[in-house]
Amino acid sequence: MQHTPAHYLHAEGVSLTFSGVRALKSVSLTLERGKVLGLIGPNGAGKTTMVNVLSGFNTPDEGRVRLDEQPLHGLGADAFRRLGVARTFQGGRLFRGLTVQDNLEAAGVGLGLSRRQAEAEARRVLHALGLEHLAPLGASALPYTDERRVGIARAVVGNPAFLLLDEPAAGMSEHEASDLRDTIAQIVQQIGCGVLLIEHNVRLVLSICSHIVVMDAGEVIAQGDPQAIRSSERVRHAYMGSAGDGTEDAAPLPAPAPPAMEIAA
Ligand SMILES: Nc1ncnc2c1ncn2[C@@H]1O[C@H](COP(=O)(O)OP(=O)(O)O)[C@@H](O)[C@H]1O
Ligand SMILES: [Mg+2]
């Protein structure tokens, strides 16, 4: 099983253009083990593309991604995963024809574990996350929120150093989202990984993240602690700018409070 000594996952000056669309414009951010970094921004801001770059699904046109001092440029997603960078997908993608147990085992085998090791690892992770009752169920029979949780459990197989979660609470009630926050906190505590949390539910982000990066139109427009983000006019403007399109992006930020923040140039 992989064990990386890396403490940081860095993206530096990452840019990526898709047939004329500049999805990322010189984005830099750093994940630290044991901490939850929030990434928020309106639809189309480039959040998922950033996760794709950080997990090796996309190679940036410019800039670089590294684990501590180890450059990851050009390595594929499987290599990123083996080096300890795991992710979930927006909307969740389990193998629907398999049981929950088999979904996790497949992840373990993908990491190079034997079938026997993968079986034990799957059981360990499901137990650690309090999901063992789901093990024999078919993935296609799972209620939506359980499918989301299993998607996270699958990413936790092999104790990744970094875990990238793309809107894990989408479609959940406040109560379910709050349970999910507890699960994420538990994962960070148990395996000490660094988490990137992309989430429309700003309340959830502000309640669990020590540092938050705000993107809009492919750029980092602000970053800071939860208080700084609450009080940022620029962040408010980015969210209000997409108001009226009927999406959750227009959801108001929780009440502002004073203090300092960095605003990217
Ligand atoms: N594979 C792709 N091909 C072309 N355009 C893409 C692709 N992936 C993302 N984009 C574009 O990049 C921008 C950022 O998208 P995305 O990263 O999905 O934003 P977010 O996750 O913040 O909603 C959008 O304009 C989107 O249409
Ligand atoms: Mg997205």
GROMACS .gro file of C-alpha atoms and ligand atoms in nm:
model
  293
    1MET     CA    1   0.000   0.000   0.000
    2GLN     CA    2   0.122   0.348  -0.076
    3HIS     CA    3   0.250   0.563   0.206
    4THR     CA    4   0.366   0.906   0.115
    5PRO     CA    5   0.549   1.125   0.359
    6ALA     CA    6   0.410   1.433   0.180
    7HIS     CA    7   0.269   1.706   0.399
    8TYR     CA    8   0.158   1.945   0.128
    9LEU     CA    9  -0.013   1.924  -0.208
   10HIS     CA   10   0.068   2.238  -0.401
   11ALA     CA   11  -0.075   2.385  -0.719
   12GLU     CA   12   0.130   2.675  -0.848
   13GLY     CA   13   0.021   2.913  -1.123
   14VAL     CA   14  -0.201   2.652  -1.285
   15SER     CA   15  -0.369   2.752  -1.612
   16LEU     CA   16  -0.586   2.540  -1.839
   17THR     CA   17  -0.779   2.631  -2.153
   18PHE     CA   18  -1.044   2.410  -2.316
   19SER     CA   19  -1.095   2.504  -2.680
   20GLY     CA   20  -1.091   2.875  -2.608
   21VAL     CA   21  -1.245   2.860  -2.259
   22ARG     CA   22  -0.990   2.967  -1.999
   23ALA     CA   23  -1.113   2.740  -1.720
   24LEU     CA   24  -0.814   2.814  -1.492
   25LYS     CA   25  -0.604   3.131  -1.492
   26SER     CA   26  -0.287   3.098  -1.287
   27VAL     CA   27  -0.448   2.937  -0.984
   28SER     CA   28  -0.234   2.858  -0.681
   29LEU     CA   29  -0.344   2.681  -0.368
   30THR     CA   30  -0.197   2.450  -0.107
   31LEU     CA   31  -0.351   2.163   0.085
   32GLU     CA   32  -0.192   2.069   0.415
   33ARG     CA   33  -0.230   1.732   0.584
   34GLY     CA   34  -0.470   1.739   0.876
   35LYS     CA   35  -0.650   2.050   0.750
   36VAL     CA   36  -0.966   2.114   0.549
   37LEU     CA   37  -0.932   2.374   0.274
   38GLY     CA   38  -1.260   2.508   0.135
   39LEU     CA   39  -1.302   2.592  -0.234
   40ILE     CA   40  -1.611   2.791  -0.324
   41GLY     CA   41  -1.735   2.996  -0.616
   42PRO     CA   42  -2.026   3.022  -0.859
   43ASN     CA   43  -2.099   2.762  -1.127
   44GLY     CA   44  -1.836   2.762  -1.398
   45ALA     CA   45  -1.576   2.916  -1.165
   46GLY     CA   46  -1.332   2.630  -1.239
   47LYS     CA   47  -1.362   2.435  -0.914
   48THR     CA   48  -1.409   2.091  -1.071
   49THR     CA   49  -1.136   2.162  -1.324
   50MET     CA   50  -0.906   2.245  -1.032
   51VAL     CA   51  -0.987   1.908  -0.873
   52ASN     CA   52  -0.918   1.741  -1.209
   53VAL     CA   53  -0.576   1.905  -1.218
   54LEU     CA   54  -0.497   1.825  -0.854
   55SER     CA   55  -0.589   1.458  -0.909
   56GLY     CA   56  -0.415   1.406  -1.244
   57PHE     CA   57  -0.732   1.383  -1.456
   58ASN     CA   58  -0.624   1.698  -1.641
   59THR     CA   59  -0.270   1.818  -1.709
   60PRO     CA   60  -0.241   2.196  -1.689
   61ASP     CA   61  -0.112   2.401  -1.984
   62GLU     CA   62   0.095   2.609  -1.744
   63GLY     CA   63   0.201   2.584  -1.384
   64ARG     CA   64   0.267   2.276  -1.179
   65VAL     CA   65   0.134   2.042  -0.916
   66ARG     CA   66   0.364   1.884  -0.660
   67LEU     CA   67   0.356   1.674  -0.345
   68ASP     CA   68   0.601   1.852  -0.120
   69GLU     CA   69   0.898   1.878  -0.361
   70GLN     CA   70   0.789   1.591  -0.589
   71PRO     CA   71   0.659   1.719  -0.925
   72LEU     CA   72   0.353   1.533  -1.055
   73HIS     CA   73   0.338   1.688  -1.398
   74GLY     CA   74   0.218   1.452  -1.668
   75LEU     CA   75   0.150   1.160  -1.433
   76GLY     CA   76  -0.195   1.012  -1.487
   77ALA     CA   77  -0.480   0.990  -1.240
   78ASP     CA   78  -0.388   0.635  -1.135
   79ALA     CA   79  -0.038   0.750  -1.039
   80PHE     CA   80  -0.177   1.044  -0.840
   81ARG     CA   81  -0.406   0.801  -0.656
   82ARG     CA   82  -0.123   0.562  -0.575
   83LEU     CA   83   0.083   0.855  -0.448
   84GLY     CA   84  -0.197   0.936  -0.206
   85VAL     CA   85  -0.422   1.189  -0.382
   86ALA     CA   86  -0.781   1.059  -0.384
   87ARG     CA   87  -1.096   1.232  -0.507
   88THR     CA   88  -1.469   1.194  -0.537
   89PHE     CA   89  -1.673   1.299  -0.837
   90GLN     CA   90  -1.942   1.562  -0.852
   91GLY     CA   91  -2.261   1.358  -0.869
   92GLY     CA   92  -2.088   1.039  -0.748
   93ARG     CA   93  -1.991   0.750  -0.969
   94LEU     CA   94  -2.003   0.408  -0.804
   95PHE     CA   95  -1.990   0.086  -1.001
   96ARG     CA   96  -2.365   0.041  -0.998
   97GLY     CA   97  -2.360  -0.330  -1.080
   98LEU     CA   98  -2.145  -0.408  -0.773
   99THR     CA   99  -2.214  -0.421  -0.402
  100VAL     CA  100  -2.077  -0.151  -0.173
  101GLN     CA  101  -1.815  -0.396  -0.043
  102ASP     CA  102  -1.706  -0.478  -0.400
  103ASN     CA  103  -1.689  -0.108  -0.491
  104LEU     CA  104  -1.439  -0.052  -0.212
  105GLU     CA  105  -1.249  -0.372  -0.291
  106ALA     CA  106  -1.214  -0.261  -0.652
  107ALA     CA  107  -1.050   0.059  -0.528
  108GLY     CA  108  -0.808  -0.145  -0.317
  109VAL     CA  109  -0.719  -0.375  -0.607
  110GLY     CA  110  -0.665  -0.064  -0.819
  111LEU     CA  111  -0.408   0.046  -0.563
  112GLY     CA  112  -0.223  -0.283  -0.599
  113LEU     CA  113  -0.365  -0.472  -0.302
  114SER     CA  114  -0.429  -0.846  -0.330
  115ARG     CA  115  -0.797  -0.951  -0.324
  116ARG     CA  116  -0.760  -1.061   0.035
  117GLN     CA  117  -0.595  -0.734   0.139
  118ALA     CA  118  -0.855  -0.534  -0.053
  119GLU     CA  119  -1.137  -0.718   0.121
  120ALA     CA  120  -0.989  -0.643   0.463
  121GLU     CA  121  -0.922  -0.280   0.370
  122ALA     CA  122  -1.280  -0.236   0.244
  123ARG     CA  123  -1.417  -0.374   0.571
  124ARG     CA  124  -1.182  -0.154   0.775
  125VAL     CA  125  -1.290   0.165   0.595
  126LEU     CA  126  -1.662   0.085   0.608
  127HIS     CA  127  -1.630   0.011   0.978
  128ALA     CA  128  -1.429   0.328   1.046
  129LEU     CA  129  -1.698   0.539   0.878
  130GLY     CA  130  -1.986   0.353   1.042
  131LEU     CA  131  -2.109   0.222   0.707
  132GLU     CA  132  -2.057  -0.154   0.750
  133HIS     CA  133  -2.433  -0.216   0.733
  134LEU     CA  134  -2.420  -0.103   0.368
  135ALA     CA  135  -2.148  -0.354   0.267
  136PRO     CA  136  -2.374  -0.622   0.109
  137LEU     CA  137  -2.609  -0.378  -0.065
  138GLY     CA  138  -2.601  -0.322  -0.438
  139ALA     CA  139  -2.470   0.026  -0.521
  140SER     CA  140  -2.767   0.092  -0.748
  141ALA     CA  141  -3.008   0.032  -0.458
  142LEU     CA  142  -2.855   0.292  -0.230
  143PRO     CA  143  -3.041   0.605  -0.132
  144TYR     CA  144  -2.874   0.916  -0.268
  145THR     CA  145  -2.703   1.029   0.053
  146ASP     CA  146  -2.565   0.680   0.121
  147GLU     CA  147  -2.426   0.666  -0.232
  148ARG     CA  148  -2.243   0.991  -0.155
  149ARG     CA  149  -2.101   0.850   0.166
  150VAL     CA  150  -1.986   0.531  -0.004
  151GLY     CA  151  -1.818   0.743  -0.271
  152ILE     CA  152  -1.618   0.909   0.004
  153ALA     CA  153  -1.546   0.572   0.170
  154ARG     CA  154  -1.413   0.440  -0.160
  155ALA     CA  155  -1.180   0.739  -0.185
  156VAL     CA  156  -1.054   0.672   0.170
  157VAL     CA  157  -0.941   0.317   0.080
  158GLY     CA  158  -0.563   0.301   0.121
  159ASN     CA  159  -0.549   0.598   0.362
  160PRO     CA  160  -0.482   0.874   0.110
  161ALA     CA  161  -0.269   1.168   0.215
  162PHE     CA  162  -0.510   1.406   0.040
  163LEU     CA  163  -0.880   1.378  -0.027
  164LEU     CA  164  -1.056   1.602  -0.279
  165LEU     CA  165  -1.435   1.620  -0.234
  166ASP     CA  166  -1.635   1.775  -0.519
  167GLU     CA  167  -1.968   1.896  -0.378
  168PRO     CA  168  -2.024   1.596  -0.149
  169ALA     CA  169  -2.329   1.754   0.019
  170ALA     CA  170  -2.511   1.855  -0.300
  171GLY     CA  171  -2.877   1.761  -0.272
  172MET     CA  172  -2.856   1.689   0.100
  173SER     CA  173  -3.074   1.845   0.368
  174GLU     CA  174  -2.907   2.067   0.631
  175HIS     CA  175  -2.927   1.775   0.872
  176GLU     CA  176  -2.767   1.531   0.628
  177ALA     CA  177  -2.502   1.789   0.537
  178SER     CA  178  -2.423   1.831   0.906
  179ASP     CA  179  -2.379   1.453   0.941
  180LEU     CA  180  -2.149   1.461   0.641
  181ARG     CA  181  -1.943   1.737   0.800
  182ASP     CA  182  -1.896   1.513   1.104
  183THR     CA  183  -1.784   1.229   0.876
  184ILE     CA  184  -1.529   1.453   0.706
  185ALA     CA  185  -1.399   1.576   1.042
  186GLN     CA  186  -1.373   1.214   1.157
  187ILE     CA  187  -1.174   1.117   0.845
  188VAL     CA  188  -0.931   1.405   0.899
  189GLN     CA  189  -0.888   1.308   1.261
  190GLN     CA  190  -0.848   0.935   1.197
  191ILE     CA  191  -0.613   0.937   0.899
  192GLY     CA  192  -0.471   1.286   0.920
  193CYS     CA  193  -0.526   1.355   0.552
  194GLY     CA  194  -0.561   1.699   0.401
  195VAL     CA  195  -0.904   1.765   0.252
  196LEU     CA  196  -1.016   1.995  -0.028
  197LEU     CA  197  -1.386   2.059   0.015
  198ILE     CA  198  -1.581   2.207  -0.274
  199GLU     CA  199  -1.927   2.296  -0.160
  200HIS     CA  200  -2.220   2.519  -0.246
  201ASN     CA  201  -2.337   2.494   0.112
  202VAL     CA  202  -2.131   2.789   0.236
  203ARG     CA  203  -2.245   2.733   0.593
  204LEU     CA  204  -2.091   2.385   0.584
  205VAL     CA  205  -1.766   2.518   0.439
  206LEU     CA  206  -1.737   2.797   0.693
  207SER     CA  207  -1.804   2.557   0.979
  208ILE     CA  208  -1.531   2.305   0.897
  209CYS     CA  209  -1.258   2.483   0.697
  210SER     CA  210  -0.970   2.673   0.851
  211HIS     CA  211  -0.892   2.844   0.520
  212ILE     CA  212  -1.112   2.909   0.218
  213VAL     CA  213  -1.022   2.988  -0.143
  214VAL     CA  214  -1.282   3.166  -0.355
  215MET     CA  215  -1.278   3.130  -0.733
  216ASP     CA  216  -1.471   3.311  -1.001
  217ALA     CA  217  -1.431   3.276  -1.378
  218GLY     CA  218  -1.115   3.066  -1.347
  219GLU     CA  219  -0.938   3.293  -1.099
  220VAL     CA  220  -0.878   3.302  -0.727
  221ILE     CA  221  -1.058   3.621  -0.622
  222ALA     CA  222  -1.016   3.591  -0.246
  223GLN     CA  223  -0.887   3.369   0.027
  224GLY     CA  224  -0.883   3.381   0.401
  225ASP     CA  225  -1.030   3.239   0.718
  226PRO     CA  226  -1.408   3.196   0.758
  227GLN     CA  227  -1.453   3.540   0.914
  228ALA     CA  228  -1.267   3.709   0.632
  229ILE     CA  229  -1.474   3.527   0.369
  230ARG     CA  230  -1.801   3.621   0.541
  231SER     CA  231  -1.709   3.987   0.533
  232SER     CA  232  -1.566   4.002   0.179
  233GLU     CA  233  -1.753   4.234  -0.054
  234ARG     CA  234  -1.580   4.073  -0.350
  235VAL     CA  235  -1.706   3.730  -0.252
  236ARG     CA  236  -2.057   3.864  -0.205
  237HIS     CA  237  -2.042   4.026  -0.544
  238ALA     CA  238  -1.927   3.703  -0.714
  239TYR     CA  239  -2.222   3.519  -0.562
  240MET     CA  240  -2.475   3.791  -0.631
  241GLY     CA  241  -2.346   3.816  -0.987
  242SER     CA  242  -2.494   3.475  -1.060
  243ALA     CA  243  -2.821   3.544  -0.873
  244GLY     CA  244  -3.145   3.498  -1.059
  245ASP     CA  245  -3.037   3.186  -1.248
  246GLY     CA  246  -3.223   2.968  -1.002
  247THR     CA  247  -2.914   2.786  -0.877
  248GLU     CA  248  -2.787   2.755  -0.523
  249ASP     CA  249  -2.505   2.991  -0.618
  250ALA     CA  250  -2.737   3.276  -0.534
  251ALA     CA  251  -2.772   3.155  -0.173
  252PRO     CA  252  -2.680   3.437   0.062
  253LEU     CA  253  -2.363   3.413   0.264
  254PRO     CA  254  -2.409   3.388   0.638
  255ALA     CA  255  -2.388   3.710   0.840
  256PRO     CA  256  -2.070   3.915   0.795
  257ALA     CA  257  -1.812   3.987   1.062
  258PRO     CA  258  -1.508   4.223   1.057
  259PRO     CA  259  -1.130   4.142   0.995
  260ALA     CA  260  -0.856   4.116   0.743
  261MET     CA  261  -0.821   3.905   0.432
  262GLU     CA  262  -0.601   3.872   0.128
  263ILE     CA  263  -0.759   3.970  -0.199
  264ALA     CA  264  -0.580   3.830  -0.501
  265ALA     CA  265  -0.469   4.092  -0.753
  266LIG     N1  266  -1.386   1.918  -2.065
  266LIG     C1  267  -1.422   2.044  -2.088
  266LIG     N2  268  -1.432   2.094  -2.213
  266LIG     C2  269  -1.466   2.222  -2.236
  266LIG     N3  270  -1.494   2.311  -2.139
  266LIG     C3  271  -1.487   2.268  -2.011
  266LIG     C4  272  -1.452   2.134  -1.978
  266LIG     N4  273  -1.454   2.120  -1.843
  266LIG     C5  274  -1.487   2.242  -1.795
  266LIG     N5  275  -1.509   2.330  -1.895
  266LIG     C6  276  -1.543   2.472  -1.880
  266LIG     O1  277  -1.454   2.525  -1.783
  266LIG     C7  278  -1.522   2.617  -1.699
  266LIG     C8  279  -1.510   2.573  -1.554
  266LIG     O2  280  -1.588   2.456  -1.535
  266LIG     P1  281  -1.589   2.376  -1.396
  266LIG     O3  282  -1.449   2.352  -1.354
  266LIG     O4  283  -1.675   2.257  -1.416
  266LIG     O5  284  -1.657   2.481  -1.298
  266LIG     P2  285  -1.725   2.460  -1.154
  266LIG     O6  286  -1.691   2.323  -1.105
  266LIG     O7  287  -1.669   2.570  -1.070
  266LIG     O8  288  -1.873   2.477  -1.174
  266LIG     C9  289  -1.665   2.624  -1.749
  266LIG     O9  290  -1.677   2.731  -1.837
  266LIG    C10  291  -1.681   2.493  -1.822
  266LIG    O10  292  -1.780   2.502  -1.922
  267MG      MG  293  -1.810   2.163  -1.044
   0.00000   0.00000   0.00000
